Short mmCIF file of C-alpha atoms in Angstrom, two decimals:
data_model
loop_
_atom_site.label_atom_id
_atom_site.label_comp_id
_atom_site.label_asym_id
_atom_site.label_seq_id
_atom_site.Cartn_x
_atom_site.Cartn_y
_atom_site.Cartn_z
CA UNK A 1236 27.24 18.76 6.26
CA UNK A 1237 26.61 21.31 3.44
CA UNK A 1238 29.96 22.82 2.99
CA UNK A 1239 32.19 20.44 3.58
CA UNK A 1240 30.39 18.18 0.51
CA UNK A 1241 30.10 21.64 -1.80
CA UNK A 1242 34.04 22.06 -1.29
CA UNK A 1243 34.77 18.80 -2.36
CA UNK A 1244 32.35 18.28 -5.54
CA UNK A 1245 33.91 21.99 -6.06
CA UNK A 1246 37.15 20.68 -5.96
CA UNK A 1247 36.74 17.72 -7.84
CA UNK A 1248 34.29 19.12 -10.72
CA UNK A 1249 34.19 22.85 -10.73
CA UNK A 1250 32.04 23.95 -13.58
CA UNK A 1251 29.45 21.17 -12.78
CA UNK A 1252 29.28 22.30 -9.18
CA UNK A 1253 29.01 26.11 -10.25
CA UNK A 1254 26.44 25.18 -12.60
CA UNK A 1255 24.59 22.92 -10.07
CA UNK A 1256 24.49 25.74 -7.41
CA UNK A 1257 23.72 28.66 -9.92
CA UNK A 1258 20.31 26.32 -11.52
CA UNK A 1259 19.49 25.84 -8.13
CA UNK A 1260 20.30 29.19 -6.54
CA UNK A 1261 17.95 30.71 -8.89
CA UNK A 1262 15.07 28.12 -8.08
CA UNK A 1263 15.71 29.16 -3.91
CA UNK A 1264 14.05 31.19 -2.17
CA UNK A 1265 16.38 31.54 0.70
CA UNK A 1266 19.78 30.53 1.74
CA UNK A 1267 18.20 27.48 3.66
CA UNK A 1268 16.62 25.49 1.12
CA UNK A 1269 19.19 26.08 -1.00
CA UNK A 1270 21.43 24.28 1.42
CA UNK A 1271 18.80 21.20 0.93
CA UNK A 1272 18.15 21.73 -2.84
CA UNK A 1273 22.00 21.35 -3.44
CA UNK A 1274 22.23 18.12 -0.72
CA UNK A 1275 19.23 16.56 -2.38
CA UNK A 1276 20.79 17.14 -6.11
CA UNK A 1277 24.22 15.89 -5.07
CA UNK A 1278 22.17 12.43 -3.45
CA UNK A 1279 20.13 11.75 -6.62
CA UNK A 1280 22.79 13.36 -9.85
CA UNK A 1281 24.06 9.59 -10.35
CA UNK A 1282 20.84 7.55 -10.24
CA UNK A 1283 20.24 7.99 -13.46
CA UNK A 1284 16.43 8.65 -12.48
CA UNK A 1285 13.97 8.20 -15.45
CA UNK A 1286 10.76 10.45 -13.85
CA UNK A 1287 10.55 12.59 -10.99
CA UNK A 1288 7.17 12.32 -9.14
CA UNK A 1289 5.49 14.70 -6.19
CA UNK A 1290 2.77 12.98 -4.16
CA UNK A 1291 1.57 16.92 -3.32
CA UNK A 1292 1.57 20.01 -5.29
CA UNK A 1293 2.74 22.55 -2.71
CA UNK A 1294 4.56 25.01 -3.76
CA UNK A 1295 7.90 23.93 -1.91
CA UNK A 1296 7.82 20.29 -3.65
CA UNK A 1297 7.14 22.17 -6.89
CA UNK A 1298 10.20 24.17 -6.65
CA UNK A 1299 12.75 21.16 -5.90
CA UNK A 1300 10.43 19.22 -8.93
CA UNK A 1301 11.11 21.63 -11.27
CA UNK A 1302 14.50 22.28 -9.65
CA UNK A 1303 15.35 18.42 -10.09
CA UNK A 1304 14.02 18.26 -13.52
CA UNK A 1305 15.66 20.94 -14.87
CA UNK A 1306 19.17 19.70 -13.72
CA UNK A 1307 19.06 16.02 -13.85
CA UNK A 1308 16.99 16.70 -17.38
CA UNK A 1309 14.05 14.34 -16.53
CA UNK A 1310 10.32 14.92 -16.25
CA UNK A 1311 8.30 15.23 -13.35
CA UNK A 1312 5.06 14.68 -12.68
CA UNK A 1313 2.66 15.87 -8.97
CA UNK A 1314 -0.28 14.74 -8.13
CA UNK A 1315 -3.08 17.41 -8.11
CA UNK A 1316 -5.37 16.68 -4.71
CA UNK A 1317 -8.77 17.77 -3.68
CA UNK A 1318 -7.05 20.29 -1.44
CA UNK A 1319 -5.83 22.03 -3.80
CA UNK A 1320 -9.44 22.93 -4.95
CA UNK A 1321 -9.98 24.62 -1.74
CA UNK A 1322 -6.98 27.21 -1.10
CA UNK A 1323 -7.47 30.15 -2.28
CA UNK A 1324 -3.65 31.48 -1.44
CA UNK A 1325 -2.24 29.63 -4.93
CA UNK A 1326 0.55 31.85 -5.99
CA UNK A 1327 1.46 32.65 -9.78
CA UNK A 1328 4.70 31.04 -8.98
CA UNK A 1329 2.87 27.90 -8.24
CA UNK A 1330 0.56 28.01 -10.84
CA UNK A 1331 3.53 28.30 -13.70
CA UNK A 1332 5.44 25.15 -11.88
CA UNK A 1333 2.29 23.31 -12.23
CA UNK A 1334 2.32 23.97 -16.16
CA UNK A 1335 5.87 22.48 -16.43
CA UNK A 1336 5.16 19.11 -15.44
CA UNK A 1337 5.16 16.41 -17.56
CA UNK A 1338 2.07 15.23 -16.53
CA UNK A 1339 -0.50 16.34 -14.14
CA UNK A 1340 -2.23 12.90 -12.07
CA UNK A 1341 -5.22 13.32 -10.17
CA UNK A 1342 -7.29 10.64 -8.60
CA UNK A 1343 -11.09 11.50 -9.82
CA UNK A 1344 -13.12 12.78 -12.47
CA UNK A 1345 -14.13 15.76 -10.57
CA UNK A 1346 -10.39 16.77 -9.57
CA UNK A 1347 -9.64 16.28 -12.90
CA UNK A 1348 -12.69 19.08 -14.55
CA UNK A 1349 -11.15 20.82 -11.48
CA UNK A 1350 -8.00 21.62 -12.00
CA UNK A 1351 -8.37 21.89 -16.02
CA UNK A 1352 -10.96 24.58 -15.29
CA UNK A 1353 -9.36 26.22 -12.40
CA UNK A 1354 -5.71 25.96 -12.99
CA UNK A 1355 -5.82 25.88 -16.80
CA UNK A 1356 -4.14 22.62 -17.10
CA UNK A 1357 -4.95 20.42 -20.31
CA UNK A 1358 -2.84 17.00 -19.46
CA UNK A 1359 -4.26 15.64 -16.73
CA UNK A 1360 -4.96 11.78 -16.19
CA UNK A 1361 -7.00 10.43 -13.32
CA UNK A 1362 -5.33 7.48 -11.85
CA UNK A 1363 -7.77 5.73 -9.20
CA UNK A 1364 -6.29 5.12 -5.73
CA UNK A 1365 -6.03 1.87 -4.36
CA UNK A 1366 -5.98 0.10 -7.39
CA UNK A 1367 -3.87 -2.82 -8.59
CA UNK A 1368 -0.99 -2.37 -9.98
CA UNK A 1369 0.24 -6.19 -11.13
CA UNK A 1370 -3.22 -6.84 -11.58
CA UNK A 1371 -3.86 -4.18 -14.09
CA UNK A 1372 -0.97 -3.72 -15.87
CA UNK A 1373 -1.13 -1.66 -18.63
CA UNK A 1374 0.39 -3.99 -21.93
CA UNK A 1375 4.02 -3.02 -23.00
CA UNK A 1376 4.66 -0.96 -19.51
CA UNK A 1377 8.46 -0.62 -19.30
CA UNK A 1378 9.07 -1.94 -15.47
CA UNK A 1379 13.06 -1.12 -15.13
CA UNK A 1380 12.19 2.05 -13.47
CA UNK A 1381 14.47 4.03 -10.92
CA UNK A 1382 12.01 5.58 -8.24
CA UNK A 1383 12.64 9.13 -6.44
CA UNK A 1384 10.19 10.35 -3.44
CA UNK A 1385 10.31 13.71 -3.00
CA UNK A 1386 8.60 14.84 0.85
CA UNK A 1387 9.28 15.06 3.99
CA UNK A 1388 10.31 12.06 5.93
CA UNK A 1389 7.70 12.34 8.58
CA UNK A 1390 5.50 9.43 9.83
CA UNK A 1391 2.14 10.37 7.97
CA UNK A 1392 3.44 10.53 4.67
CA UNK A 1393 3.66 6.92 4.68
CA UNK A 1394 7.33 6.69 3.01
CA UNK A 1395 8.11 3.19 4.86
CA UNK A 1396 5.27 1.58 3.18
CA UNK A 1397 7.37 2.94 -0.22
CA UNK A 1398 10.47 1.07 1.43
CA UNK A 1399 8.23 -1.97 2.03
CA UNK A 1400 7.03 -1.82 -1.60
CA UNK A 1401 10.51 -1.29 -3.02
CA UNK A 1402 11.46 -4.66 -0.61
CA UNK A 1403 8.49 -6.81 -2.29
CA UNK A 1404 9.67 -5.57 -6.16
CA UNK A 1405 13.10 -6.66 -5.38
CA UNK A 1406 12.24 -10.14 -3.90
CA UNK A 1407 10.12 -10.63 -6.87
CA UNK A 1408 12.83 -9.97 -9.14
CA UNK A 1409 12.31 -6.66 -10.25
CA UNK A 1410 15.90 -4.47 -10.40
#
């Protein structure tokens, strides 16, 4: 699938391709992920995306964050979560990513002291889980988003409640 989708965007734009697989061949770690990294730029380069969010801060969502950011020249945010208190294995790699996002989201108080103390992190905003949204809608909030998940598709992480949600915007209205 790779390949024969890097020949053509070759083909048909060669110094955006060679830039495209040089931003993120320095971001990869191996030949693999590259392979994804460059499969998951070409899907999302003509979105015209507005803010890149990760639900986790691993180190692997980091990289295609920062990866994503960099090339489609948006922000990103993560979301910092309690188990990230509790690893000790957090690499220097890691710990720069988490200093380019835009904004660091976290959903207490306590993560919040947390992560400022432990990971040196000054913008962080606590955002409450569970909470609602059209209910509480902050005044002036620009709603003609575009909306990018970054994970794996796998059952737990919930992504066909995000299709559901995307499914009530658009019946009521919202592009």
């Amino acid at each position: 699938d790779f390949f024969p989708k890097f020949f053509r965007d070759f083909i048909e734009s060669p110094l955006q391709t060679a830039q495209t697989a040089r931003m993120i061949g320095n971001m990869s770690r191996d030949i693999w992920i590259f392979f994804d990294d460059y499969l998951l730029a070409r899907q999302v380069r003509d979105m015209k995306i507005d803010i890149i969010h990760v639900p986790f801060s691993y180190l692997r969502h980091l990289e295609q964050a920062v990866s994503l950011s960099n090339l489609l020249r948006v922000p990103f945010t993560y979301t910092f979560r309690s188990g990230d208190l509790y690893v000790e294995r957090r690499t220097d790699r890691e710990k720069e990513f988490k200093k380019k996002g835009a904004k660091t989201i976290t959903i207490s108080n306590y993560s919040k002291i947390s992560c400022m103390e432990k990971f040196g992190i000054r913008d962080v905003e606590v955002i409450h889980s569970s909470i609602n949204i059209w209910k509480f809608q902050p005044p002036g909030t620009k709603r003609n988003r575009k909306i990018i998940c970054v994970c794996r598709f796998i059952e737990y992480k919930g992504v066909e409640y995000l299709i559901e949600a995307c499914g009530i915007l658009k019946e009521k209205g919202e592009d």
